[in-house]
PDB file of C-alpha atoms in Angstrom:
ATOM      1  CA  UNK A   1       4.887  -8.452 -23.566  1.00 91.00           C
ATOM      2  CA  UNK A   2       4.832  -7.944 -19.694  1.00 97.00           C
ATOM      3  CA  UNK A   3       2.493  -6.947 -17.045  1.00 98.00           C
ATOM      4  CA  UNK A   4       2.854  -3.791 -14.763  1.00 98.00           C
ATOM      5  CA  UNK A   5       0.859  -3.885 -11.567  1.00 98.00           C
ATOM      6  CA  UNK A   6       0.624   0.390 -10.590  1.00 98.00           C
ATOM      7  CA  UNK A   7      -0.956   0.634  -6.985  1.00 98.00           C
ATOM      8  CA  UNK A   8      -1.753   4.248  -6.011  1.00 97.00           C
ATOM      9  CA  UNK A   9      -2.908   6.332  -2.798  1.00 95.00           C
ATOM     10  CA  UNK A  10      -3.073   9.423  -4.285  1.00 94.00           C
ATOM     11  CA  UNK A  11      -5.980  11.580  -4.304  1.00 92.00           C
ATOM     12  CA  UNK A  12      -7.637  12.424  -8.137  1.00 91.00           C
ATOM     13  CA  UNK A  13      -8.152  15.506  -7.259  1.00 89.00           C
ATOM     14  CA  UNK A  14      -5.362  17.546  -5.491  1.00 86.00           C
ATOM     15  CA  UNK A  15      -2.818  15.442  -6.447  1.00 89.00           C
ATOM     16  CA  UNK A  16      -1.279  14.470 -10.180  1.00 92.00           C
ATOM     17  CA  UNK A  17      -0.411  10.830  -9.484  1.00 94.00           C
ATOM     18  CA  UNK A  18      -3.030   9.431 -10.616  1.00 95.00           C
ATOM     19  CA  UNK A  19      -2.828  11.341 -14.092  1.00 95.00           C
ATOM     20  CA  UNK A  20       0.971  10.106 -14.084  1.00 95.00           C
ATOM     21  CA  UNK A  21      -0.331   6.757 -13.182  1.00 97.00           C
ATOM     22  CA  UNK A  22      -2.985   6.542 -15.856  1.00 97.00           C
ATOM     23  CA  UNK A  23      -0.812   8.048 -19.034  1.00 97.00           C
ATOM     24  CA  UNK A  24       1.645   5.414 -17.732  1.00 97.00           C
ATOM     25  CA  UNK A  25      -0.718   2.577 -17.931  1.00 98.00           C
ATOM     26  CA  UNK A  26      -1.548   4.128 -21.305  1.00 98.00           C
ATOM     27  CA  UNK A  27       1.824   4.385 -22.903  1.00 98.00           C
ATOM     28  CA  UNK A  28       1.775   0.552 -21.562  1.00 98.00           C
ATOM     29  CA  UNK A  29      -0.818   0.135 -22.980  1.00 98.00           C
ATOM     30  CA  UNK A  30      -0.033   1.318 -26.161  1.00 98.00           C
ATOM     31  CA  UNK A  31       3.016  -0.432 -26.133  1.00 97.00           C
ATOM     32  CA  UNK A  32       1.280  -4.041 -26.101  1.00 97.00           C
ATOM     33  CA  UNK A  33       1.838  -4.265 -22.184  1.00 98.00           C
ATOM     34  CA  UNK A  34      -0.614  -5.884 -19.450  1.00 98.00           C
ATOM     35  CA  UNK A  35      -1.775  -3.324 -16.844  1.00 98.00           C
ATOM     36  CA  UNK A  36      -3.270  -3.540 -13.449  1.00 98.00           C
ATOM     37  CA  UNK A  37      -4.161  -0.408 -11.583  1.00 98.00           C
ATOM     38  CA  UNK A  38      -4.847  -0.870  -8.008  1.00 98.00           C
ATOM     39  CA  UNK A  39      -6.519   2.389  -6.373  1.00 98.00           C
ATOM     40  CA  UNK A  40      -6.456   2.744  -2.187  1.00 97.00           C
ATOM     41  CA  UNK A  41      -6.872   4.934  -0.330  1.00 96.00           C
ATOM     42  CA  UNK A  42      -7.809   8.663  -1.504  1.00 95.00           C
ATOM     43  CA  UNK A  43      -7.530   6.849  -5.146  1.00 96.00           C
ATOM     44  CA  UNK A  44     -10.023   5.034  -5.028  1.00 97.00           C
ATOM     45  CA  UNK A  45     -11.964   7.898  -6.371  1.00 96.00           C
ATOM     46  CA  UNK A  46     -10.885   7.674  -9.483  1.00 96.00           C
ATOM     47  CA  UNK A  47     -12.801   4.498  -9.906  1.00 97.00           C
ATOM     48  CA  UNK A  48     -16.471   6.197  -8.805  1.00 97.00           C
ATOM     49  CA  UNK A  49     -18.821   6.639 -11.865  1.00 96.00           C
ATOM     50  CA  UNK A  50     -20.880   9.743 -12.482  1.00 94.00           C
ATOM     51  CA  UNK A  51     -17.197  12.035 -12.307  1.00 93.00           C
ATOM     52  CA  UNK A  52     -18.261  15.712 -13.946  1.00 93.00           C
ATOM     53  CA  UNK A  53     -15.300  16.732 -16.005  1.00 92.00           C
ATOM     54  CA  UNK A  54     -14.411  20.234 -14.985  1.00 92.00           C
ATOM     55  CA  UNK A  55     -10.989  22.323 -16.705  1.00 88.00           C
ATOM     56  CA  UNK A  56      -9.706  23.043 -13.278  1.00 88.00           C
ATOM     57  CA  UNK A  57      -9.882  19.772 -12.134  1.00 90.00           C
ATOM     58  CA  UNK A  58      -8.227  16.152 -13.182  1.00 86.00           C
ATOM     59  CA  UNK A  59     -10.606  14.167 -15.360  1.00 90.00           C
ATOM     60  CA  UNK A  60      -9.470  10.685 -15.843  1.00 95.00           C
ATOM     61  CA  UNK A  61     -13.206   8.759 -16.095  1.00 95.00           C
ATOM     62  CA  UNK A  62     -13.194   8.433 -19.460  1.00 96.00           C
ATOM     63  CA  UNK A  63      -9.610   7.979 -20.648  1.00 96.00           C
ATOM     64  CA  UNK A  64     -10.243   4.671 -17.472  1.00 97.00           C
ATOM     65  CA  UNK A  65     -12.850   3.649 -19.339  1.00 96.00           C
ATOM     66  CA  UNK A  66     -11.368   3.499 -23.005  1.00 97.00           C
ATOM     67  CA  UNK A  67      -7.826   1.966 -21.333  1.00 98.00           C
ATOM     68  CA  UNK A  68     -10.170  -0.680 -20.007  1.00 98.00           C
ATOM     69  CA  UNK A  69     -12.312  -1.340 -22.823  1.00 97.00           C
ATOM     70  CA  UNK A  70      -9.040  -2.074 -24.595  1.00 98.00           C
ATOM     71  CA  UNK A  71      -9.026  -5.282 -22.269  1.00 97.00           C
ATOM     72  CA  UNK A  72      -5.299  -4.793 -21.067  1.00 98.00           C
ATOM     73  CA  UNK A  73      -6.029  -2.683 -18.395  1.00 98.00           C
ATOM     74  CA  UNK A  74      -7.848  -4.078 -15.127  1.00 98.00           C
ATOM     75  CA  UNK A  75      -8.804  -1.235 -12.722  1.00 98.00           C
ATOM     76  CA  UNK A  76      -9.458  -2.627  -9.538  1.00 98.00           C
ATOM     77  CA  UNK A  77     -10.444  -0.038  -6.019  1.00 98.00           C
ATOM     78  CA  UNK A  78     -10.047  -1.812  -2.448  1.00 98.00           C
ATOM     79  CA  UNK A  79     -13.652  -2.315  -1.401  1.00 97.00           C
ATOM     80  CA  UNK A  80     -12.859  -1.129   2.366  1.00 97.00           C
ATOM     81  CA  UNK A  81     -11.422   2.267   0.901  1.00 97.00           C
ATOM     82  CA  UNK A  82     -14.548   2.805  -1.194  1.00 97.00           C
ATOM     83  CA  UNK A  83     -17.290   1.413   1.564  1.00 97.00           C
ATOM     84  CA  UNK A  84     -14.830   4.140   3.740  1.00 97.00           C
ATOM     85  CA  UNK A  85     -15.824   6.816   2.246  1.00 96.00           C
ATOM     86  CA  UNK A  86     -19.346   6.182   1.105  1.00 97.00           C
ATOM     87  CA  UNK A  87     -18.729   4.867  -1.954  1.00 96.00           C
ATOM     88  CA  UNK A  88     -21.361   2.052  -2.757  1.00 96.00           C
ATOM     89  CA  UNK A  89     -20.770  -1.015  -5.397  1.00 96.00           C
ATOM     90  CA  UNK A  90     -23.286   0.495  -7.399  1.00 97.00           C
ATOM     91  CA  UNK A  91     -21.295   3.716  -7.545  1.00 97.00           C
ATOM     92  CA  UNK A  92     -18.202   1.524  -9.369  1.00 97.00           C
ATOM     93  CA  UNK A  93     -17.490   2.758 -12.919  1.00 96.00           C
ATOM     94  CA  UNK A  94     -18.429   0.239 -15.492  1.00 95.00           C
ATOM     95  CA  UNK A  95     -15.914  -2.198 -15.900  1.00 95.00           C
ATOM     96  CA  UNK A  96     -14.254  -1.254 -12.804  1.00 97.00           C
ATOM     97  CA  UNK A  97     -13.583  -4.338  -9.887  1.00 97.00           C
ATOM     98  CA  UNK A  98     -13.556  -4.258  -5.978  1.00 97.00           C
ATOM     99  CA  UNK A  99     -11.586  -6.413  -4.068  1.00 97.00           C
ATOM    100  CA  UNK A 100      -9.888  -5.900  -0.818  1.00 97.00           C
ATOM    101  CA  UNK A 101      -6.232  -5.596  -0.544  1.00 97.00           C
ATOM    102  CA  UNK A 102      -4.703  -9.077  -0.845  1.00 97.00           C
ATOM    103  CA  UNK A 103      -5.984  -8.701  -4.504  1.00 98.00           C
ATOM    104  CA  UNK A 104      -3.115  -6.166  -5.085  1.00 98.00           C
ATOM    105  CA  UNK A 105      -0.718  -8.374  -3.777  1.00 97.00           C
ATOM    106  CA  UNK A 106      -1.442 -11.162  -5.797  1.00 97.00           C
ATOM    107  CA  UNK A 107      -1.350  -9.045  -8.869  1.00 98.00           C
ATOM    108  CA  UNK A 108       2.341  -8.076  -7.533  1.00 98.00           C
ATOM    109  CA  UNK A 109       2.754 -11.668  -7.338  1.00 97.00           C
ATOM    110  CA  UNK A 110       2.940 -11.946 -11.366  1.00 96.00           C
ATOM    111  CA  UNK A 111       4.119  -8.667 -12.469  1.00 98.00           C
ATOM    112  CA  UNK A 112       7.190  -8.119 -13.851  1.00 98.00           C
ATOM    113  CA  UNK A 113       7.195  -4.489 -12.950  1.00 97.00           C
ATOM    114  CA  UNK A 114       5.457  -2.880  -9.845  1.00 98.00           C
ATOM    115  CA  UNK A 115       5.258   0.816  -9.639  1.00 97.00           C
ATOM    116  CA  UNK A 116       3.398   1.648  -6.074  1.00 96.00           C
ATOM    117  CA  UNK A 117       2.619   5.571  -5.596  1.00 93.00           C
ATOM    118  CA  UNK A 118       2.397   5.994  -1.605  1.00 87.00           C
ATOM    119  CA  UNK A 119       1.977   9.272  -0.805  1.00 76.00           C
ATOM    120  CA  UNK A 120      -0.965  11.578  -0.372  1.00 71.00           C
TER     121      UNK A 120
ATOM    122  CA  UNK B   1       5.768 -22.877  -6.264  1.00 83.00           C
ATOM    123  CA  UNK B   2       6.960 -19.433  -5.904  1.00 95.00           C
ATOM    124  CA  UNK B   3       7.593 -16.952  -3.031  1.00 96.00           C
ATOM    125  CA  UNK B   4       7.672 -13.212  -3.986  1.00 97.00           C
ATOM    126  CA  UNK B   5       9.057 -10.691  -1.444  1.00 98.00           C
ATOM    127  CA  UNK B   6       7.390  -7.583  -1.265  1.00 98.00           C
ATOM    128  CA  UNK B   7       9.422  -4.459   0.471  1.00 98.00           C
ATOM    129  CA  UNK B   8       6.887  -1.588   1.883  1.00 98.00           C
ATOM    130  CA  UNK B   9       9.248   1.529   2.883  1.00 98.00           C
ATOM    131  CA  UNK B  10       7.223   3.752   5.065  1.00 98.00           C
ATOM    132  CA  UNK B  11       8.301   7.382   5.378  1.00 96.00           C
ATOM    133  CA  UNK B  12       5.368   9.359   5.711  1.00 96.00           C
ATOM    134  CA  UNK B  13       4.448  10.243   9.797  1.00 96.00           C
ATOM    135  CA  UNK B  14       1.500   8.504  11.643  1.00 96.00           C
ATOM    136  CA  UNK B  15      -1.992  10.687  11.309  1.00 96.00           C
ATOM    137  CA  UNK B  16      -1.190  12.436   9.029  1.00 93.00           C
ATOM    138  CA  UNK B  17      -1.853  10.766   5.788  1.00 92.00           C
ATOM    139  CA  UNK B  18      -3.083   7.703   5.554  1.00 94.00           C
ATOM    140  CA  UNK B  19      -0.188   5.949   3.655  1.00 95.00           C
ATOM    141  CA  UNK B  20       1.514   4.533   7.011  1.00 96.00           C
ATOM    142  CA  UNK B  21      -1.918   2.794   7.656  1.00 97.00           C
ATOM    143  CA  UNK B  22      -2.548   1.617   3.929  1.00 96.00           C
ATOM    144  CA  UNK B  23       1.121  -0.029   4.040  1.00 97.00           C
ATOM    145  CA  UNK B  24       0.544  -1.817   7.149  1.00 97.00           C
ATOM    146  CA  UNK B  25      -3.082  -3.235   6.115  1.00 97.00           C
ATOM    147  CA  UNK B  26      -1.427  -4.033   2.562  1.00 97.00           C
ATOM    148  CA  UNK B  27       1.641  -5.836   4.140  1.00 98.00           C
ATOM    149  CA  UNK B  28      -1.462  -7.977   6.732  1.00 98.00           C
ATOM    150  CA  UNK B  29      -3.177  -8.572   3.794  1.00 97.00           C
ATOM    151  CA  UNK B  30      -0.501 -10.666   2.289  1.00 97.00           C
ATOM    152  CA  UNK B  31      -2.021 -13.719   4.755  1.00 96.00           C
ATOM    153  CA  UNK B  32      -4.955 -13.930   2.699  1.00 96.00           C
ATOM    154  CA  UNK B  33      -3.284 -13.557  -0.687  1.00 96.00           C
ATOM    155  CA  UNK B  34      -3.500 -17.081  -1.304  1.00 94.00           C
ATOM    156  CA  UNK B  35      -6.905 -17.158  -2.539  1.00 94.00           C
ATOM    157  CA  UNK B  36      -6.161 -15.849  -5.664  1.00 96.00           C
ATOM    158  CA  UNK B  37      -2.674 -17.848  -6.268  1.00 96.00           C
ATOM    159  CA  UNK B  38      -1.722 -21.110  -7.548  1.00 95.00           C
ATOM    160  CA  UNK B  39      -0.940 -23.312  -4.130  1.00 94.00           C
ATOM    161  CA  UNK B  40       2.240 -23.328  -2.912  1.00 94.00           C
ATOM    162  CA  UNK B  41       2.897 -19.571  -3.876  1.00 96.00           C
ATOM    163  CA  UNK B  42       3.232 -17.016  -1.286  1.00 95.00           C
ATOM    164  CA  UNK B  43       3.415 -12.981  -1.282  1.00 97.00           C
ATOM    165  CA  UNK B  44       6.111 -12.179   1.761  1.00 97.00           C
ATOM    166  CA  UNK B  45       6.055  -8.723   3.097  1.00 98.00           C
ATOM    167  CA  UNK B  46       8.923  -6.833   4.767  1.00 98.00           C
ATOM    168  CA  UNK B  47       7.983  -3.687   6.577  1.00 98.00           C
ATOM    169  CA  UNK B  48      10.923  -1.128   6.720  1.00 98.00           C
ATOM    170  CA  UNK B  49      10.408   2.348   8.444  1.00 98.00           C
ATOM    171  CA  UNK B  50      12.210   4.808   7.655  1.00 98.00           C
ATOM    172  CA  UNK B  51      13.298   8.791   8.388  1.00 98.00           C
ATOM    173  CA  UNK B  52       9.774  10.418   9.868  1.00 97.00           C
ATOM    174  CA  UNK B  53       7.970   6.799   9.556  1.00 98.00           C
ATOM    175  CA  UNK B  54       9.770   5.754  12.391  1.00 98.00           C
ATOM    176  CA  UNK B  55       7.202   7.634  14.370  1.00 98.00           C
ATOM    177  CA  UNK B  56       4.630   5.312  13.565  1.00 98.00           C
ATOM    178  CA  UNK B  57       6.872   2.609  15.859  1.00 98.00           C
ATOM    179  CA  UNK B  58       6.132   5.014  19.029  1.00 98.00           C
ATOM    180  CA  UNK B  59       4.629   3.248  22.075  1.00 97.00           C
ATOM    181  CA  UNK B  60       1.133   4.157  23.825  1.00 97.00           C
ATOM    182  CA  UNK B  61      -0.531   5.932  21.010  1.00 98.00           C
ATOM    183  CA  UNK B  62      -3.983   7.513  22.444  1.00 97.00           C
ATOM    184  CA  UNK B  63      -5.651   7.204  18.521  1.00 96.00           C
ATOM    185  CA  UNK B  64      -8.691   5.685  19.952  1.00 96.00           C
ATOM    186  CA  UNK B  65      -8.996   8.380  22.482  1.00 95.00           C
ATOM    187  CA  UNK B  66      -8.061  11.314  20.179  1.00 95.00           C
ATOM    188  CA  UNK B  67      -9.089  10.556  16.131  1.00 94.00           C
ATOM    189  CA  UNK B  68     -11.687   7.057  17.148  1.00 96.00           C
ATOM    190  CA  UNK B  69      -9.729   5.095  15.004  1.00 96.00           C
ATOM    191  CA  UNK B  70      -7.435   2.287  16.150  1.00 96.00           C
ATOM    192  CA  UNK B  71      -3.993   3.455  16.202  1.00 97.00           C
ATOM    193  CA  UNK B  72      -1.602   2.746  14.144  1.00 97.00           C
ATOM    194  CA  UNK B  73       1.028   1.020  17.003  1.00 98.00           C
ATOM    195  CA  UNK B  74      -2.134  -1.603  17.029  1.00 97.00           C
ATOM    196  CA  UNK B  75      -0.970  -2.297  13.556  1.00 98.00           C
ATOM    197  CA  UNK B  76       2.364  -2.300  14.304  1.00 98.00           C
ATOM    198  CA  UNK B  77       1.477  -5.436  16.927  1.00 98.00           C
ATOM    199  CA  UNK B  78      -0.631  -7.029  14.224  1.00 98.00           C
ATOM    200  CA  UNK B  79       2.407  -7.207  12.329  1.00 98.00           C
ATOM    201  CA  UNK B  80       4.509  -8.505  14.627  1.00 98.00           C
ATOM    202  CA  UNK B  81       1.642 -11.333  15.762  1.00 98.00           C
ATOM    203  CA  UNK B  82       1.559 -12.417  12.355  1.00 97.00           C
ATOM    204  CA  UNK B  83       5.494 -12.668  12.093  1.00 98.00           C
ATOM    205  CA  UNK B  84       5.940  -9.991   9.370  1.00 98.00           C
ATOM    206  CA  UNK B  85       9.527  -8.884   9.337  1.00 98.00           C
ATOM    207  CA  UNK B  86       9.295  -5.641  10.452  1.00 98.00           C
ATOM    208  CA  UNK B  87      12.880  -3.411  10.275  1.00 98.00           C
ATOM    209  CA  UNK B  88      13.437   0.027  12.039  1.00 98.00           C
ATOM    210  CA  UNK B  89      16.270   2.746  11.157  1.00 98.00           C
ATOM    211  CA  UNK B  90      18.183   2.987  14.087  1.00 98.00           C
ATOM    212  CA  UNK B  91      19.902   6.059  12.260  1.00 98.00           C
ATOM    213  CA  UNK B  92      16.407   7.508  12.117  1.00 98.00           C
ATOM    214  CA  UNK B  93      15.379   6.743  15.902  1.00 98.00           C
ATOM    215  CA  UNK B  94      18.698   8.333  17.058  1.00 98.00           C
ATOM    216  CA  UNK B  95      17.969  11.465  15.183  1.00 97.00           C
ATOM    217  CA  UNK B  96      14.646  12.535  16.488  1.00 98.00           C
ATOM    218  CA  UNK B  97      15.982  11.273  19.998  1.00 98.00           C
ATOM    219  CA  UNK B  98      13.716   8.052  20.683  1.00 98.00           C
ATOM    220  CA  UNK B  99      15.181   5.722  23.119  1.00 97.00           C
ATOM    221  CA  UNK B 100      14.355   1.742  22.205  1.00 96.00           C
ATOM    222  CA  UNK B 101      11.841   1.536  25.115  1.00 97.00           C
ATOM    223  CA  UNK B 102       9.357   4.063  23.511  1.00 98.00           C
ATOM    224  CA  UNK B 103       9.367   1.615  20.238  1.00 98.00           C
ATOM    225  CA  UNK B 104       6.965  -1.236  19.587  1.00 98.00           C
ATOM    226  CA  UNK B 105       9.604  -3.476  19.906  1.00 98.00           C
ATOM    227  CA  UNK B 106       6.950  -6.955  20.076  1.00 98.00           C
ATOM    228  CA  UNK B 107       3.753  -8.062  20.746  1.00 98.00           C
ATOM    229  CA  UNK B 108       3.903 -10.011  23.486  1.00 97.00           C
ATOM    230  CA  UNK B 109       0.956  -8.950  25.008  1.00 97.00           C
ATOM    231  CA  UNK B 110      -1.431 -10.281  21.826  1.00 97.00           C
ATOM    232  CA  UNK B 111       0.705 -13.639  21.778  1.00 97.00           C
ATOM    233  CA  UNK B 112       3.362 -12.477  19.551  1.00 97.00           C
ATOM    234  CA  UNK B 113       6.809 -14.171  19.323  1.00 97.00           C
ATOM    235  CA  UNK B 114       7.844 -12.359  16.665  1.00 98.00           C
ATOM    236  CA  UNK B 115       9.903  -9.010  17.438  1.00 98.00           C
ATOM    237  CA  UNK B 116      10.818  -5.386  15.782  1.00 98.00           C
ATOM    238  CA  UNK B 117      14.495  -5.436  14.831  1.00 98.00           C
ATOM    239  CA  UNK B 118      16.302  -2.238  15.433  1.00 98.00           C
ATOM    240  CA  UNK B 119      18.913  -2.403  12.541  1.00 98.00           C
ATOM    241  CA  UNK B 120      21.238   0.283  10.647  1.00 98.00           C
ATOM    242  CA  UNK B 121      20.483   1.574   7.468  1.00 98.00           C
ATOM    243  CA  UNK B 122      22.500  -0.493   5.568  1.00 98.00           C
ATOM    244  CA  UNK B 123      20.370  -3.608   6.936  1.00 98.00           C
ATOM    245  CA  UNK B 124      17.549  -1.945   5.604  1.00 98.00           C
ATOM    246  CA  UNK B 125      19.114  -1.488   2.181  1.00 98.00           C
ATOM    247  CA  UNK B 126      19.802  -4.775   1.778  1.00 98.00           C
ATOM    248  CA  UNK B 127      16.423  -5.856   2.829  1.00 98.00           C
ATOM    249  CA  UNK B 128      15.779  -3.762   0.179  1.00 97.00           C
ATOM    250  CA  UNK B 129      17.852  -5.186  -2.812  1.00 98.00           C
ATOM    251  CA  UNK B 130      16.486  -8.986  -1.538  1.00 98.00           C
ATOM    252  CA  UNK B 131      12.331  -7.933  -2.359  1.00 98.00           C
ATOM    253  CA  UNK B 132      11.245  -8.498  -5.907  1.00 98.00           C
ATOM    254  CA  UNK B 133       9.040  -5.134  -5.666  1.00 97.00           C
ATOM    255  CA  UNK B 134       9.604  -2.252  -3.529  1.00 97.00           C
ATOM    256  CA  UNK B 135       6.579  -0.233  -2.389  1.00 97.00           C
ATOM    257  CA  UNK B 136       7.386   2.725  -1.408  1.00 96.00           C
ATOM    258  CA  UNK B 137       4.571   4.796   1.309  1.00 95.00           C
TER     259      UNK B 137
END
């Protein structure tokens, strides 16, 4: 089985890459596969706890939560991002990391797929 | 020991998203990356702009002045100090009309000896085909 490291910018709300990049960890997932999700940027909302799931709005909290409780997915937000926008450690959802950004390198260092989602 | 080449693309224009910015600090951050890898292994970036990213390469950006935050040529000479290979389109620069003395072309004025390389395309796309990941912003 391999390991795909997924590193996104995009926004979770106002943007679908991050529900693209979470049903692809899934199907990953699914498949016996490794993930890492790195979230920058904008993205690193979708790692924020407390996330009210409204129908108009992208609402990927808890399907995170069940892909990491699975213990093949690491979801990991860069710390400078999150302290950027007021986003405190203690606002990380459970099971969710915070490094800064050479820890999405080195996961790019042992992946045998990297899928990085630049845009806005 | 193991070296893996990482190739960010940058496309999108300075200012207005962030992704320009995020690919520069990413690309940095490989001189820390050790930490978390065996010793001897390395994470080496190439930065490649590209159609509108070549903007970010533009000379005497007034960031500070206009947004507060540093500008984004600053990263440009960050790269360069810390000997990053960084590749510009010269297809690209001829198209929007920018003459090589408006790029960041070194940083010799923070110490560094490393230098931009105006190159074709087709350099690009084979800096491209050498990375082990491409990482596209």
């Amino acid at each position: 089985m391999g390991k795909l490291t997924i590193g996104c910018f995009s926004s979770l709300v106002g943007s679908m890459s991050l529900d693209f990049a979470v049903k692809l960890s899934e199907a990953a997932v699914q498949k016996g596969h490794k993930v890492d999700l790195w979230v920058s940027g904008n993205g690193t909302m979708l790692s924020k706890s407390g996330q009210k799931a409204f129908k108009d709005y992208s609402a990927l909290a808890k399907k995170v939560q069940e892909l990491v409780a699975t213990g093949n997915m690491q979801v990991t937000a860069c710390e400078a991002c999150a302290e950027a926008r007021g986003y405190k450690k203690e606002d990380t959802m459970e099971g969710v990391k915070r490094f800064s950004m050479d820890w999405y390198l080195a996961s790019t260092f042992s992946a045998d797929r990297v899928l990085h989602i630049g845009g806005d | 020991m193991a070296t893996k080449k990482l190739g960010f693309v940058i496309r999108t224009l300075p200012y207005k998203i962030e992704g320009s910015r995020l690919a520069m600090t990413h690309a940095i951050s490989s001189q820390t990356v050790e930490i978390y890898l065996e010793d001897g292994d390395l994470v080496e970036p190439v930065v490649c702009f590209i159609g509108d990213g070549v903007l970010n390469c533009l000379k005497s950006q007034l960031a500070m002045k206009h947004y507060g935050i540093t500008s984004l040529e600053q990263h440009v000479k960050n790269s360069l100090l810390l000997d990053l290979n960084v590749l510009i389109c010269k297809e690209d620069v001829d198209r929007l009309g920018i003459k090589e003395d408006a790029l960041i072309m070194d940083a010799e004025d923070i110490g560094g000896e490393t230098n931009a390389k105006l190159v074709p395309y087709s350099e690009i796309q084979k800096a491209m085909e050498s990375v082990d990941h491409l990482l596209f912003c």
